[in-house]
Amino acid sequence: EKKLGNTEFILRLPSAIAGSISIIMIFLVGKKLYEETEGIIAAILFSFSYTPIYFSQEARSYSLLLLFTLISTYFLLKLLEKDNAFGSIMYVLSIIITIYLHYFGLLILFLHGFIILYHCIISPLKRCYFFTIRLYAPVFIAYLPWIPFFLQHLKRGRIWIEEPRADAFIDFLLFNFNDSNLLTLVFIFLVAYSLIYTSTKITHTDKLKCQKVSPAVILILWIVIPFTTAFIKSQVSAPILTNRNLIILLPAIYLLFARSATIFVSSIGNIKKTKEIVFLSLSILLLWQTIGVKKYYSSPQKQQFREAVEYIITQDKRIDGDSVIVGYAWSVDYFNYYFEKHQSSKRVSFIAGQKADIENFANMIIKNASPYIWYISAHKIPEQGFLDYLNNEFNLINTKDFLGAKVWLYKQ
């Protein structure tokens, strides 16, 4: 931090780099599973769709999780094709990083184990058991230090995540396709068409080179196993299923779209003659959806912590007295990072937003004795009972709404 700093640019840079490399990796995975055409279509989807772009600009782990999901899957496919020491090392390292980045990385590990088992059954690898142990023993050893924390986290009760609805998978598809009903329906149509079409015709490209595992089976397992596991876990205990957690499935969705589109075009014409038109048309459609419809670069897309803090700093100079700032978020650091960056002496020193916080809040206000109270919430919505207390006990001067955030100014 001392050398590179902690500016937003530096904090978001790893995600941006990971997102860029992921474009190359999804192409390589698509080419490994099928042909170059499928890899290019999947890369176009990844390059111009809202969701990958959004998470490539987040100072969070999701873009890195996507990248290492792709890297580990790529090396697994290469190992199933031809076992070698370099591929084994790269797979082990990449899957260890995946499971440490996010707990949903464990679902990718489980998926890979299932694919290996499936492969061993229908097309036995030489020394299959040794192959499996050689890959997973070092992964287990590397994860041992974190297992106590993992078990502790499993015991946590319900947090902010709600139980998934029956249409959770449709909602996830919309999440992958720019919240576009049109693109989602196109995906469903293409997949349905390709399943019907390929049920009567089997082509050599429907098998991995040098092995008998169908790429379609791999992609379907990639989607079904993690989603079903997360859905069942969310029903029987604490919910964990969110669209962003399921981002590990995004490559499989895009690759399935790419393969289905290739089959559709090939069935009505010559894909080699029309693929440039397909590439260009898909790129234009996605750019129109992301830039024109979603207005990604012309309207706010992320929760406006910075803008809410800037508003308080600017308006605080105009009031005729001291003020105290109370916040409601997962941590005061979410706000204080921006107060510090704007070289303001102001800080959020107290978190409150539930009825249970009212007594401590009242004591803090009495002790502070400032005539003005700024209240800022972001990432979390205050309970109505707490807001009713503020509105009944203090005079509301002003409010300001932001995307995912809100600011109130009260006077005693």
mmCIF file of C-alpha atoms in Angstrom:
data_model
loop_
_atom_site.group_PDB
_atom_site.id
_atom_site.type_symbol
_atom_site.label_atom_id
_atom_site.label_comp_id
_atom_site.label_asym_id
_atom_site.label_seq_id
_atom_site.Cartn_x
_atom_site.Cartn_y
_atom_site.Cartn_z
ATOM 1 C CA GLU A 1 0.000 0.000 0.000
ATOM 2 C CA LYS A 2 2.883 2.377 0.799
ATOM 3 C CA LYS A 3 4.447 1.817 -2.632
ATOM 4 C CA LEU A 4 1.326 1.624 -4.809
ATOM 5 C CA GLY A 5 -1.147 3.600 -2.720
ATOM 6 C CA ASN A 6 -4.810 2.771 -2.187
ATOM 7 C CA THR A 7 -6.485 4.909 -4.817
ATOM 8 C CA GLU A 8 -9.616 3.577 -6.501
ATOM 9 C CA PHE A 9 -7.567 3.015 -9.661
ATOM 10 C CA ILE A 10 -5.045 0.818 -7.852
ATOM 11 C CA LEU A 11 -7.744 -1.074 -5.942
ATOM 12 C CA ARG A 12 -9.718 -1.791 -9.120
ATOM 13 C CA LEU A 13 -6.695 -2.551 -11.316
ATOM 14 C CA PRO A 14 -6.380 -6.280 -10.407
ATOM 15 C CA SER A 15 -10.019 -6.841 -11.402
ATOM 16 C CA ALA A 16 -9.520 -4.999 -14.691
ATOM 17 C CA ILE A 17 -6.431 -7.047 -15.516
ATOM 18 C CA ALA A 18 -8.206 -10.274 -14.548
ATOM 19 C CA GLY A 19 -11.204 -9.369 -16.710
ATOM 20 C CA SER A 20 -8.969 -8.684 -19.702
ATOM 21 C CA ILE A 21 -7.077 -11.961 -19.351
ATOM 22 C CA SER A 22 -10.384 -13.806 -18.894
ATOM 23 C CA ILE A 23 -11.334 -12.860 -22.463
ATOM 24 C CA ILE A 24 -8.300 -14.791 -23.693
ATOM 25 C CA MET A 25 -8.982 -17.694 -21.337
ATOM 26 C CA ILE A 26 -12.630 -18.150 -22.307
ATOM 27 C CA PHE A 27 -11.487 -18.217 -25.946
ATOM 28 C CA LEU A 28 -8.935 -20.923 -25.120
ATOM 29 C CA VAL A 29 -11.476 -22.976 -23.159
ATOM 30 C CA GLY A 30 -13.987 -22.644 -26.010
ATOM 31 C CA LYS A 31 -11.365 -23.678 -28.551
ATOM 32 C CA LYS A 32 -10.318 -26.619 -26.378
ATOM 33 C CA LEU A 33 -13.904 -27.819 -25.995
ATOM 34 C CA TYR A 34 -14.996 -27.159 -29.571
ATOM 35 C CA GLU A 35 -13.384 -25.017 -32.248
ATOM 36 C CA GLU A 36 -12.031 -21.504 -32.694
ATOM 37 C CA THR A 37 -15.451 -20.172 -33.730
ATOM 38 C CA GLU A 38 -17.041 -21.059 -30.387
ATOM 39 C CA GLY A 39 -14.096 -19.514 -28.565
ATOM 40 C CA ILE A 40 -14.455 -16.242 -30.450
ATOM 41 C CA ILE A 41 -18.228 -16.024 -29.861
ATOM 42 C CA ALA A 42 -17.747 -16.669 -26.131
ATOM 43 C CA ALA A 43 -14.960 -14.059 -26.018
ATOM 44 C CA ILE A 44 -17.249 -11.511 -27.726
ATOM 45 C CA LEU A 45 -19.964 -12.197 -25.156
ATOM 46 C CA PHE A 46 -17.431 -11.752 -22.364
ATOM 47 C CA SER A 47 -15.959 -8.570 -23.876
ATOM 48 C CA PHE A 48 -19.176 -6.618 -24.459
ATOM 49 C CA SER A 49 -21.668 -7.908 -21.893
ATOM 50 C CA TYR A 50 -22.619 -5.809 -18.901
ATOM 51 C CA THR A 51 -21.836 -8.317 -16.127
ATOM 52 C CA PRO A 52 -18.172 -9.111 -16.968
ATOM 53 C CA ILE A 53 -17.483 -5.414 -17.567
ATOM 54 C CA TYR A 54 -19.129 -4.428 -14.292
ATOM 55 C CA PHE A 55 -17.154 -6.889 -12.167
ATOM 56 C CA SER A 56 -13.933 -6.063 -14.010
ATOM 57 C CA GLN A 57 -14.238 -2.594 -12.482
ATOM 58 C CA GLU A 58 -15.027 -3.733 -8.940
ATOM 59 C CA ALA A 59 -12.480 -3.711 -6.142
ATOM 60 C CA ARG A 60 -13.659 -7.200 -5.186
ATOM 61 C CA SER A 61 -12.652 -10.777 -5.895
ATOM 62 C CA TYR A 62 -15.285 -11.758 -8.480
ATOM 63 C CA SER A 63 -13.270 -10.922 -11.591
ATOM 64 C CA LEU A 64 -10.285 -12.841 -10.214
ATOM 65 C CA LEU A 65 -12.605 -15.718 -9.324
ATOM 66 C CA LEU A 66 -13.805 -15.806 -12.924
ATOM 67 C CA LEU A 67 -10.247 -15.787 -14.250
ATOM 68 C CA PHE A 68 -8.983 -18.631 -12.077
ATOM 69 C CA THR A 69 -12.141 -20.638 -12.684
ATOM 70 C CA LEU A 70 -11.286 -20.448 -16.381
ATOM 71 C CA ILE A 71 -7.566 -21.130 -15.886
ATOM 72 C CA SER A 72 -8.138 -24.183 -13.677
ATOM 73 C CA THR A 73 -10.799 -25.540 -16.051
ATOM 74 C CA TYR A 74 -8.520 -25.036 -19.040
ATOM 75 C CA PHE A 75 -5.664 -26.988 -17.462
ATOM 76 C CA LEU A 76 -8.044 -29.716 -16.321
ATOM 77 C CA LEU A 77 -9.232 -30.162 -19.913
ATOM 78 C CA LYS A 78 -5.626 -30.320 -21.095
ATOM 79 C CA LEU A 79 -4.833 -32.938 -18.454
ATOM 80 C CA LEU A 80 -7.780 -35.072 -19.498
ATOM 81 C CA GLU A 81 -6.447 -34.892 -23.031
ATOM 82 C CA LYS A 82 -2.821 -35.544 -22.113
ATOM 83 C CA ASP A 83 -1.467 -36.000 -18.611
ATOM 84 C CA ASN A 84 1.775 -34.136 -17.896
ATOM 85 C CA ALA A 85 3.652 -32.623 -14.959
ATOM 86 C CA PHE A 86 3.415 -28.999 -16.086
ATOM 87 C CA GLY A 87 -0.340 -29.200 -16.565
ATOM 88 C CA SER A 88 -0.741 -30.844 -13.162
ATOM 89 C CA ILE A 89 1.238 -28.103 -11.419
ATOM 90 C CA MET A 90 -0.681 -25.337 -13.172
ATOM 91 C CA TYR A 91 -4.008 -26.963 -12.375
ATOM 92 C CA VAL A 92 -3.174 -27.442 -8.704
ATOM 93 C CA LEU A 93 -1.928 -23.862 -8.294
ATOM 94 C CA SER A 94 -4.899 -22.322 -10.118
ATOM 95 C CA ILE A 95 -7.561 -24.356 -8.297
ATOM 96 C CA ILE A 96 -5.950 -23.544 -4.913
ATOM 97 C CA ILE A 97 -6.177 -19.847 -5.748
ATOM 98 C CA THR A 98 -9.788 -20.361 -6.877
ATOM 99 C CA ILE A 99 -10.931 -21.949 -3.611
ATOM 100 C CA TYR A 100 -9.132 -19.296 -1.551
ATOM 101 C CA LEU A 101 -10.655 -16.422 -3.520
ATOM 102 C CA HIS A 102 -14.244 -17.359 -2.681
ATOM 103 C CA TYR A 103 -16.144 -20.218 -1.079
ATOM 104 C CA PHE A 104 -17.969 -20.782 -4.356
ATOM 105 C CA GLY A 105 -14.584 -21.767 -5.737
ATOM 106 C CA LEU A 106 -15.114 -24.999 -3.773
ATOM 107 C CA LEU A 107 -18.054 -25.721 -6.078
ATOM 108 C CA ILE A 108 -15.673 -25.522 -9.035
ATOM 109 C CA LEU A 109 -13.340 -27.954 -7.257
ATOM 110 C CA PHE A 110 -16.287 -30.297 -6.680
ATOM 111 C CA LEU A 111 -17.351 -29.904 -10.309
ATOM 112 C CA HIS A 112 -13.866 -30.773 -11.549
ATOM 113 C CA GLY A 113 -13.797 -33.847 -9.337
ATOM 114 C CA PHE A 114 -17.123 -34.958 -10.768
ATOM 115 C CA ILE A 115 -15.844 -34.441 -14.340
ATOM 116 C CA ILE A 116 -12.740 -36.524 -13.570
ATOM 117 C CA LEU A 117 -14.920 -39.270 -12.073
ATOM 118 C CA TYR A 118 -17.227 -39.189 -15.087
ATOM 119 C CA HIS A 119 -14.247 -39.343 -17.438
ATOM 120 C CA CYS A 120 -12.733 -42.279 -15.550
ATOM 121 C CA ILE A 121 -15.977 -44.212 -15.876
ATOM 122 C CA ILE A 122 -16.559 -43.768 -19.611
ATOM 123 C CA SER A 123 -12.954 -43.467 -20.783
ATOM 124 C CA PRO A 124 -10.579 -44.735 -18.096
ATOM 125 C CA LEU A 125 -7.364 -42.840 -17.681
ATOM 126 C CA LYS A 126 -4.277 -44.882 -17.027
ATOM 127 C CA ARG A 127 -3.763 -45.015 -13.272
ATOM 128 C CA CYS A 128 -6.956 -42.986 -12.726
ATOM 129 C CA TYR A 129 -6.845 -43.192 -8.933
ATOM 130 C CA PHE A 130 -3.229 -42.042 -8.837
ATOM 131 C CA PHE A 131 -4.134 -39.198 -11.220
ATOM 132 C CA THR A 132 -6.929 -38.026 -8.907
ATOM 133 C CA ILE A 133 -4.892 -38.308 -5.721
ATOM 134 C CA ARG A 134 -1.932 -36.513 -7.319
ATOM 135 C CA LEU A 135 -4.161 -33.546 -8.154
ATOM 136 C CA TYR A 136 -6.305 -33.326 -5.045
ATOM 137 C CA ALA A 137 -3.912 -34.278 -2.240
ATOM 138 C CA PRO A 138 -1.875 -31.030 -2.539
ATOM 139 C CA VAL A 139 -5.114 -29.031 -2.865
ATOM 140 C CA PHE A 140 -6.441 -30.560 0.361
ATOM 141 C CA ILE A 141 -3.154 -29.927 2.175
ATOM 142 C CA ALA A 142 -3.072 -26.318 0.961
ATOM 143 C CA TYR A 143 -6.625 -25.738 2.209
ATOM 144 C CA LEU A 144 -6.095 -27.342 5.633
ATOM 145 C CA PRO A 145 -5.168 -24.051 7.394
ATOM 146 C CA TRP A 146 -8.480 -22.503 6.318
ATOM 147 C CA ILE A 147 -10.768 -25.429 7.198
ATOM 148 C CA PRO A 148 -11.396 -24.253 10.830
ATOM 149 C CA PHE A 149 -12.527 -20.865 9.510
ATOM 150 C CA PHE A 150 -14.639 -22.558 6.852
ATOM 151 C CA LEU A 151 -16.408 -24.700 9.443
ATOM 152 C CA GLN A 152 -16.943 -21.653 11.621
ATOM 153 C CA HIS A 153 -18.500 -19.765 8.724
ATOM 154 C CA LEU A 154 -20.779 -22.711 7.992
ATOM 155 C CA LYS A 155 -22.331 -22.241 11.432
ATOM 156 C CA ARG A 156 -23.292 -18.644 10.719
ATOM 157 C CA GLY A 157 -26.994 -17.995 10.552
ATOM 158 C CA ARG A 158 -28.931 -16.034 7.991
ATOM 159 C CA ILE A 159 -27.312 -12.809 6.821
ATOM 160 C CA TRP A 160 -28.636 -10.385 4.196
ATOM 161 C CA ILE A 161 -29.153 -13.002 1.462
ATOM 162 C CA GLU A 162 -32.772 -14.033 0.979
ATOM 163 C CA GLU A 163 -34.036 -17.493 0.097
ATOM 164 C CA PRO A 164 -33.962 -18.022 -3.683
ATOM 165 C CA ARG A 165 -37.262 -17.936 -5.540
ATOM 166 C CA ALA A 166 -38.462 -20.645 -7.894
ATOM 167 C CA ASP A 167 -37.386 -18.506 -10.862
ATOM 168 C CA ALA A 168 -33.849 -18.002 -9.527
ATOM 169 C CA PHE A 169 -32.262 -19.630 -12.571
ATOM 170 C CA ILE A 170 -34.153 -17.408 -15.022
ATOM 171 C CA ASP A 171 -33.074 -14.407 -12.969
ATOM 172 C CA PHE A 172 -29.484 -15.630 -13.188
ATOM 173 C CA LEU A 173 -29.736 -15.960 -16.980
ATOM 174 C CA LEU A 174 -30.957 -12.357 -17.159
ATOM 175 C CA PHE A 175 -27.981 -11.376 -14.992
ATOM 176 C CA ASN A 176 -25.656 -12.912 -17.593
ATOM 177 C CA PHE A 177 -27.390 -11.324 -20.562
ATOM 178 C CA ASN A 178 -27.633 -7.637 -19.601
ATOM 179 C CA ASP A 179 -31.056 -8.112 -17.931
ATOM 180 C CA SER A 180 -32.335 -8.447 -21.492
ATOM 181 C CA ASN A 181 -35.422 -10.582 -22.047
ATOM 182 C CA LEU A 182 -34.538 -10.671 -25.752
ATOM 183 C CA LEU A 183 -31.003 -12.050 -25.276
ATOM 184 C CA THR A 184 -32.211 -14.514 -22.643
ATOM 185 C CA LEU A 185 -34.959 -15.812 -24.926
ATOM 186 C CA VAL A 186 -32.449 -16.092 -27.788
ATOM 187 C CA PHE A 187 -30.187 -18.153 -25.519
ATOM 188 C CA ILE A 188 -33.031 -20.471 -24.490
ATOM 189 C CA PHE A 189 -34.142 -20.879 -28.120
ATOM 190 C CA LEU A 190 -30.615 -21.619 -29.360
ATOM 191 C CA VAL A 191 -29.948 -24.188 -26.634
ATOM 192 C CA ALA A 192 -33.292 -25.901 -27.226
ATOM 193 C CA TYR A 193 -32.728 -25.926 -30.997
ATOM 194 C CA SER A 194 -29.204 -27.296 -30.689
ATOM 195 C CA LEU A 195 -30.324 -30.082 -28.339
ATOM 196 C CA ILE A 196 -33.045 -31.157 -30.772
ATOM 197 C CA TYR A 197 -30.766 -30.845 -33.787
ATOM 198 C CA THR A 198 -27.820 -32.736 -32.269
ATOM 199 C CA SER A 199 -30.067 -35.482 -30.912
ATOM 200 C CA THR A 200 -30.374 -36.736 -34.485
ATOM 201 C CA LYS A 201 -26.868 -35.868 -35.673
ATOM 202 C CA ILE A 202 -23.548 -36.567 -33.988
ATOM 203 C CA THR A 203 -20.537 -34.709 -35.315
ATOM 204 C CA HIS A 204 -16.865 -35.170 -34.554
ATOM 205 C CA THR A 205 -16.751 -31.749 -32.899
ATOM 206 C CA ASP A 206 -19.149 -32.920 -30.225
ATOM 207 C CA LYS A 207 -16.305 -34.775 -28.521
ATOM 208 C CA LEU A 208 -13.184 -33.551 -26.894
ATOM 209 C CA LYS A 209 -10.119 -34.268 -28.947
ATOM 210 C CA CYS A 210 -8.659 -37.653 -27.992
ATOM 211 C CA GLN A 211 -11.390 -38.456 -25.468
ATOM 212 C CA LYS A 212 -15.029 -39.445 -25.194
ATOM 213 C CA VAL A 213 -16.429 -36.825 -22.850
ATOM 214 C CA SER A 214 -18.971 -34.645 -24.603
ATOM 215 C CA PRO A 215 -18.218 -30.921 -24.164
ATOM 216 C CA ALA A 216 -21.969 -30.353 -23.879
ATOM 217 C CA VAL A 217 -22.000 -32.636 -20.820
ATOM 218 C CA ILE A 218 -19.131 -30.675 -19.278
ATOM 219 C CA LEU A 219 -20.923 -27.358 -19.803
ATOM 220 C CA ILE A 220 -24.229 -28.687 -18.475
ATOM 221 C CA LEU A 221 -22.510 -30.116 -15.400
ATOM 222 C CA TRP A 222 -20.684 -26.791 -14.983
ATOM 223 C CA ILE A 223 -24.055 -25.067 -14.770
ATOM 224 C CA VAL A 224 -26.166 -27.669 -12.977
ATOM 225 C CA ILE A 225 -23.869 -28.880 -10.185
ATOM 226 C CA PRO A 226 -22.882 -25.509 -8.620
ATOM 227 C CA PHE A 227 -26.329 -23.968 -9.100
ATOM 228 C CA THR A 228 -28.195 -26.971 -7.661
ATOM 229 C CA THR A 229 -25.794 -27.236 -4.722
ATOM 230 C CA ALA A 230 -26.147 -23.541 -3.867
ATOM 231 C CA PHE A 231 -29.935 -23.655 -4.324
ATOM 232 C CA ILE A 232 -30.398 -26.666 -2.038
ATOM 233 C CA LYS A 233 -28.027 -25.207 0.578
ATOM 234 C CA SER A 234 -30.028 -21.963 0.475
ATOM 235 C CA GLN A 235 -33.272 -23.849 1.072
ATOM 236 C CA VAL A 236 -32.180 -26.110 3.921
ATOM 237 C CA SER A 237 -29.956 -23.683 5.861
ATOM 238 C CA ALA A 238 -28.540 -20.172 5.519
ATOM 239 C CA PRO A 239 -29.091 -18.800 1.981
ATOM 240 C CA ILE A 240 -25.928 -18.378 -0.097
ATOM 241 C CA LEU A 241 -27.305 -18.138 -3.628
ATOM 242 C CA THR A 242 -26.812 -14.751 -5.270
ATOM 243 C CA ASN A 243 -26.181 -13.893 -8.899
ATOM 244 C CA ARG A 244 -22.717 -12.527 -8.211
ATOM 245 C CA ASN A 245 -21.717 -15.643 -6.249
ATOM 246 C CA LEU A 246 -22.849 -17.712 -9.237
ATOM 247 C CA ILE A 247 -20.553 -15.772 -11.559
ATOM 248 C CA ILE A 248 -18.460 -18.966 -11.711
ATOM 249 C CA LEU A 249 -21.155 -20.292 -14.093
ATOM 250 C CA LEU A 250 -20.930 -17.355 -16.494
ATOM 251 C CA PRO A 251 -18.237 -18.934 -18.746
ATOM 252 C CA ALA A 252 -20.349 -22.091 -19.154
ATOM 253 C CA ILE A 253 -23.417 -20.010 -20.061
ATOM 254 C CA TYR A 254 -21.478 -18.056 -22.692
ATOM 255 C CA LEU A 255 -19.796 -21.169 -24.085
ATOM 256 C CA LEU A 256 -23.146 -22.940 -24.333
ATOM 257 C CA PHE A 257 -24.546 -19.901 -26.144
ATOM 258 C CA ALA A 258 -21.535 -19.943 -28.488
ATOM 259 C CA ARG A 259 -21.900 -23.646 -29.309
ATOM 260 C CA SER A 260 -25.672 -23.405 -29.766
ATOM 261 C CA ALA A 261 -25.311 -20.378 -32.052
ATOM 262 C CA THR A 262 -22.698 -22.215 -34.131
ATOM 263 C CA ILE A 263 -24.963 -25.248 -34.500
ATOM 264 C CA PHE A 264 -27.919 -23.051 -35.481
ATOM 265 C CA VAL A 265 -25.997 -21.112 -38.125
ATOM 266 C CA SER A 266 -24.372 -24.292 -39.472
ATOM 267 C CA SER A 267 -27.761 -25.979 -39.808
ATOM 268 C CA ILE A 268 -29.143 -23.240 -42.049
ATOM 269 C CA GLY A 269 -25.988 -22.228 -43.903
ATOM 270 C CA ASN A 270 -22.207 -22.331 -44.004
ATOM 271 C CA ILE A 271 -20.711 -21.107 -40.728
ATOM 272 C CA LYS A 272 -17.321 -20.546 -42.378
ATOM 273 C CA LYS A 273 -18.851 -18.080 -44.836
ATOM 274 C CA THR A 274 -21.123 -16.327 -42.361
ATOM 275 C CA LYS A 275 -19.112 -16.341 -39.114
ATOM 276 C CA GLU A 276 -17.780 -12.811 -39.651
ATOM 277 C CA ILE A 277 -21.368 -11.576 -39.960
ATOM 278 C CA VAL A 278 -22.296 -13.491 -36.803
ATOM 279 C CA PHE A 279 -19.333 -12.013 -34.897
ATOM 280 C CA LEU A 280 -20.105 -8.448 -36.030
ATOM 281 C CA SER A 281 -23.863 -8.711 -35.418
ATOM 282 C CA LEU A 282 -23.385 -10.121 -31.915
ATOM 283 C CA SER A 283 -20.823 -7.431 -31.051
ATOM 284 C CA ILE A 284 -23.138 -4.636 -32.206
ATOM 285 C CA LEU A 285 -26.120 -6.106 -30.330
ATOM 286 C CA LEU A 286 -24.161 -6.439 -27.086
ATOM 287 C CA LEU A 287 -22.665 -2.951 -27.377
ATOM 288 C CA TRP A 288 -26.138 -1.532 -27.978
ATOM 289 C CA GLN A 289 -27.466 -3.412 -24.933
ATOM 290 C CA THR A 290 -24.595 -2.391 -22.653
ATOM 291 C CA ILE A 291 -24.045 1.202 -23.772
ATOM 292 C CA GLY A 292 -27.437 2.149 -25.199
ATOM 293 C CA VAL A 293 -29.956 0.254 -23.076
ATOM 294 C CA LYS A 294 -28.070 -0.227 -19.816
ATOM 295 C CA LYS A 295 -26.328 3.174 -20.265
ATOM 296 C CA TYR A 296 -23.248 1.749 -18.601
ATOM 297 C CA TYR A 297 -20.968 4.680 -19.404
ATOM 298 C CA SER A 298 -23.541 7.487 -19.175
ATOM 299 C CA SER A 299 -25.345 6.829 -15.872
ATOM 300 C CA PRO A 300 -24.285 5.614 -12.402
ATOM 301 C CA GLN A 301 -24.026 1.825 -12.109
ATOM 302 C CA LYS A 302 -22.352 1.300 -8.743
ATOM 303 C CA GLN A 303 -23.412 2.266 -5.247
ATOM 304 C CA GLN A 304 -22.492 5.910 -4.782
ATOM 305 C CA PHE A 305 -20.458 5.892 -1.580
ATOM 306 C CA ARG A 306 -18.107 8.518 -2.970
ATOM 307 C CA GLU A 307 -20.841 10.873 -4.176
ATOM 308 C CA ALA A 308 -22.729 10.621 -0.883
ATOM 309 C CA VAL A 309 -19.592 11.466 1.097
ATOM 310 C CA GLU A 310 -18.765 14.360 -1.262
ATOM 311 C CA TYR A 311 -22.255 15.738 -0.701
ATOM 312 C CA ILE A 312 -21.767 15.724 3.084
ATOM 313 C CA ILE A 313 -18.352 17.410 2.793
ATOM 314 C CA THR A 314 -19.734 20.144 0.539
ATOM 315 C CA GLN A 315 -22.945 20.789 2.458
ATOM 316 C CA ASP A 316 -21.308 20.612 5.880
ATOM 317 C CA LYS A 317 -19.420 23.823 5.069
ATOM 318 C CA ARG A 318 -22.734 25.638 4.696
ATOM 319 C CA ILE A 319 -24.274 24.834 8.074
ATOM 320 C CA ASP A 320 -23.833 27.160 11.050
ATOM 321 C CA GLY A 321 -22.556 24.755 13.678
ATOM 322 C CA ASP A 322 -20.727 21.549 14.453
ATOM 323 C CA SER A 323 -21.986 18.231 13.173
ATOM 324 C CA VAL A 324 -21.604 14.553 13.865
ATOM 325 C CA ILE A 325 -21.828 11.854 11.207
ATOM 326 C CA VAL A 326 -23.559 8.543 11.802
ATOM 327 C CA GLY A 327 -23.514 5.838 9.147
ATOM 328 C CA TYR A 328 -25.150 2.559 8.309
ATOM 329 C CA ALA A 329 -23.128 0.072 6.253
ATOM 330 C CA TRP A 330 -21.119 -3.076 6.855
ATOM 331 C CA SER A 331 -18.188 -0.968 8.048
ATOM 332 C CA VAL A 332 -17.331 2.677 8.729
ATOM 333 C CA ASP A 333 -14.348 2.173 6.421
ATOM 334 C CA TYR A 334 -16.681 2.237 3.408
ATOM 335 C CA PHE A 335 -17.352 5.902 4.180
ATOM 336 C CA ASN A 336 -14.154 6.991 5.874
ATOM 337 C CA TYR A 337 -12.024 5.895 2.923
ATOM 338 C CA TYR A 338 -13.611 8.698 0.877
ATOM 339 C CA PHE A 339 -13.512 11.251 3.703
ATOM 340 C CA GLU A 340 -9.784 10.584 3.967
ATOM 341 C CA LYS A 341 -9.266 10.753 0.190
ATOM 342 C CA HIS A 342 -10.960 14.174 0.130
ATOM 343 C CA GLN A 343 -8.684 15.297 2.974
ATOM 344 C CA SER A 344 -11.655 15.987 5.209
ATOM 345 C CA SER A 345 -11.387 15.895 8.978
ATOM 346 C CA LYS A 346 -14.869 14.423 9.147
ATOM 347 C CA ARG A 347 -15.326 10.735 9.889
ATOM 348 C CA VAL A 348 -18.171 8.296 10.490
ATOM 349 C CA SER A 349 -17.487 7.090 14.011
ATOM 350 C CA PHE A 350 -20.737 5.314 14.799
ATOM 351 C CA ILE A 351 -22.790 2.694 12.957
ATOM 352 C CA ALA A 352 -26.538 2.577 13.598
ATOM 353 C CA GLY A 353 -29.607 1.614 11.635
ATOM 354 C CA GLN A 354 -31.666 -0.831 13.693
ATOM 355 C CA LYS A 355 -34.175 -0.260 16.475
ATOM 356 C CA ALA A 356 -31.741 -2.014 18.817
ATOM 357 C CA ASP A 357 -29.201 0.769 18.111
ATOM 358 C CA ILE A 358 -31.442 3.609 19.307
ATOM 359 C CA GLU A 359 -30.284 3.668 22.951
ATOM 360 C CA ASN A 360 -26.570 3.731 22.085
ATOM 361 C CA PHE A 361 -27.244 6.282 19.364
ATOM 362 C CA ALA A 362 -29.093 8.577 21.793
ATOM 363 C CA ASN A 363 -26.262 8.355 24.332
ATOM 364 C CA MET A 364 -23.705 9.160 21.637
ATOM 365 C CA ILE A 365 -25.673 12.236 20.528
ATOM 366 C CA ILE A 366 -25.965 13.508 24.106
ATOM 367 C CA LYS A 367 -22.244 13.012 24.677
ATOM 368 C CA ASN A 368 -21.281 14.669 21.386
ATOM 369 C CA ALA A 369 -23.642 17.669 21.804
ATOM 370 C CA SER A 370 -23.347 18.733 18.150
ATOM 371 C CA PRO A 371 -26.390 20.658 16.887
ATOM 372 C CA TYR A 372 -26.401 18.921 13.479
ATOM 373 C CA ILE A 373 -26.524 15.224 12.697
ATOM 374 C CA TRP A 374 -25.597 13.753 9.331
ATOM 375 C CA TYR A 375 -26.968 10.289 8.730
ATOM 376 C CA ILE A 376 -25.648 8.306 5.737
ATOM 377 C CA SER A 377 -26.617 4.811 4.662
ATOM 378 C CA ALA A 378 -25.246 2.688 1.835
ATOM 379 C CA HIS A 379 -25.143 -1.020 1.134
ATOM 380 C CA LYS A 380 -27.701 -1.512 3.906
ATOM 381 C CA ILE A 381 -31.210 -0.136 4.373
ATOM 382 C CA PRO A 382 -32.026 1.278 7.831
ATOM 383 C CA GLU A 383 -34.972 -0.228 9.672
ATOM 384 C CA GLN A 384 -38.104 1.877 9.502
ATOM 385 C CA GLY A 385 -38.280 1.958 13.300
ATOM 386 C CA PHE A 386 -34.879 3.644 13.456
ATOM 387 C CA LEU A 387 -35.848 6.206 10.802
ATOM 388 C CA ASP A 388 -39.098 6.910 12.664
ATOM 389 C CA TYR A 389 -37.054 7.613 15.796
ATOM 390 C CA LEU A 390 -34.836 10.093 13.919
ATOM 391 C CA ASN A 391 -37.809 11.870 12.348
ATOM 392 C CA ASN A 392 -39.659 12.104 15.687
ATOM 393 C CA GLU A 393 -36.733 13.226 17.837
ATOM 394 C CA PHE A 394 -34.935 15.616 15.451
ATOM 395 C CA ASN A 395 -35.825 18.199 12.838
ATOM 396 C CA LEU A 396 -35.239 16.953 9.310
ATOM 397 C CA ILE A 397 -33.410 19.643 7.321
ATOM 398 C CA ASN A 398 -32.704 17.865 4.051
ATOM 399 C CA THR A 399 -32.329 14.496 2.333
ATOM 400 C CA LYS A 400 -30.444 13.435 -0.771
ATOM 401 C CA ASP A 401 -30.845 10.170 -2.685
ATOM 402 C CA PHE A 402 -28.001 8.442 -4.496
ATOM 403 C CA LEU A 403 -27.726 5.102 -6.241
ATOM 404 C CA GLY A 404 -27.636 2.579 -3.404
ATOM 405 C CA ALA A 405 -27.098 5.307 -0.812
ATOM 406 C CA LYS A 406 -28.956 8.121 0.975
ATOM 407 C CA VAL A 407 -28.039 11.094 3.160
ATOM 408 C CA TRP A 408 -30.167 12.829 5.820
ATOM 409 C CA LEU A 409 -29.376 16.056 7.679
ATOM 410 C CA TYR A 410 -31.045 16.562 11.065
ATOM 411 C CA LYS A 411 -30.907 19.350 13.647
ATOM 412 C CA GLN A 412 -31.423 18.924 17.348
#
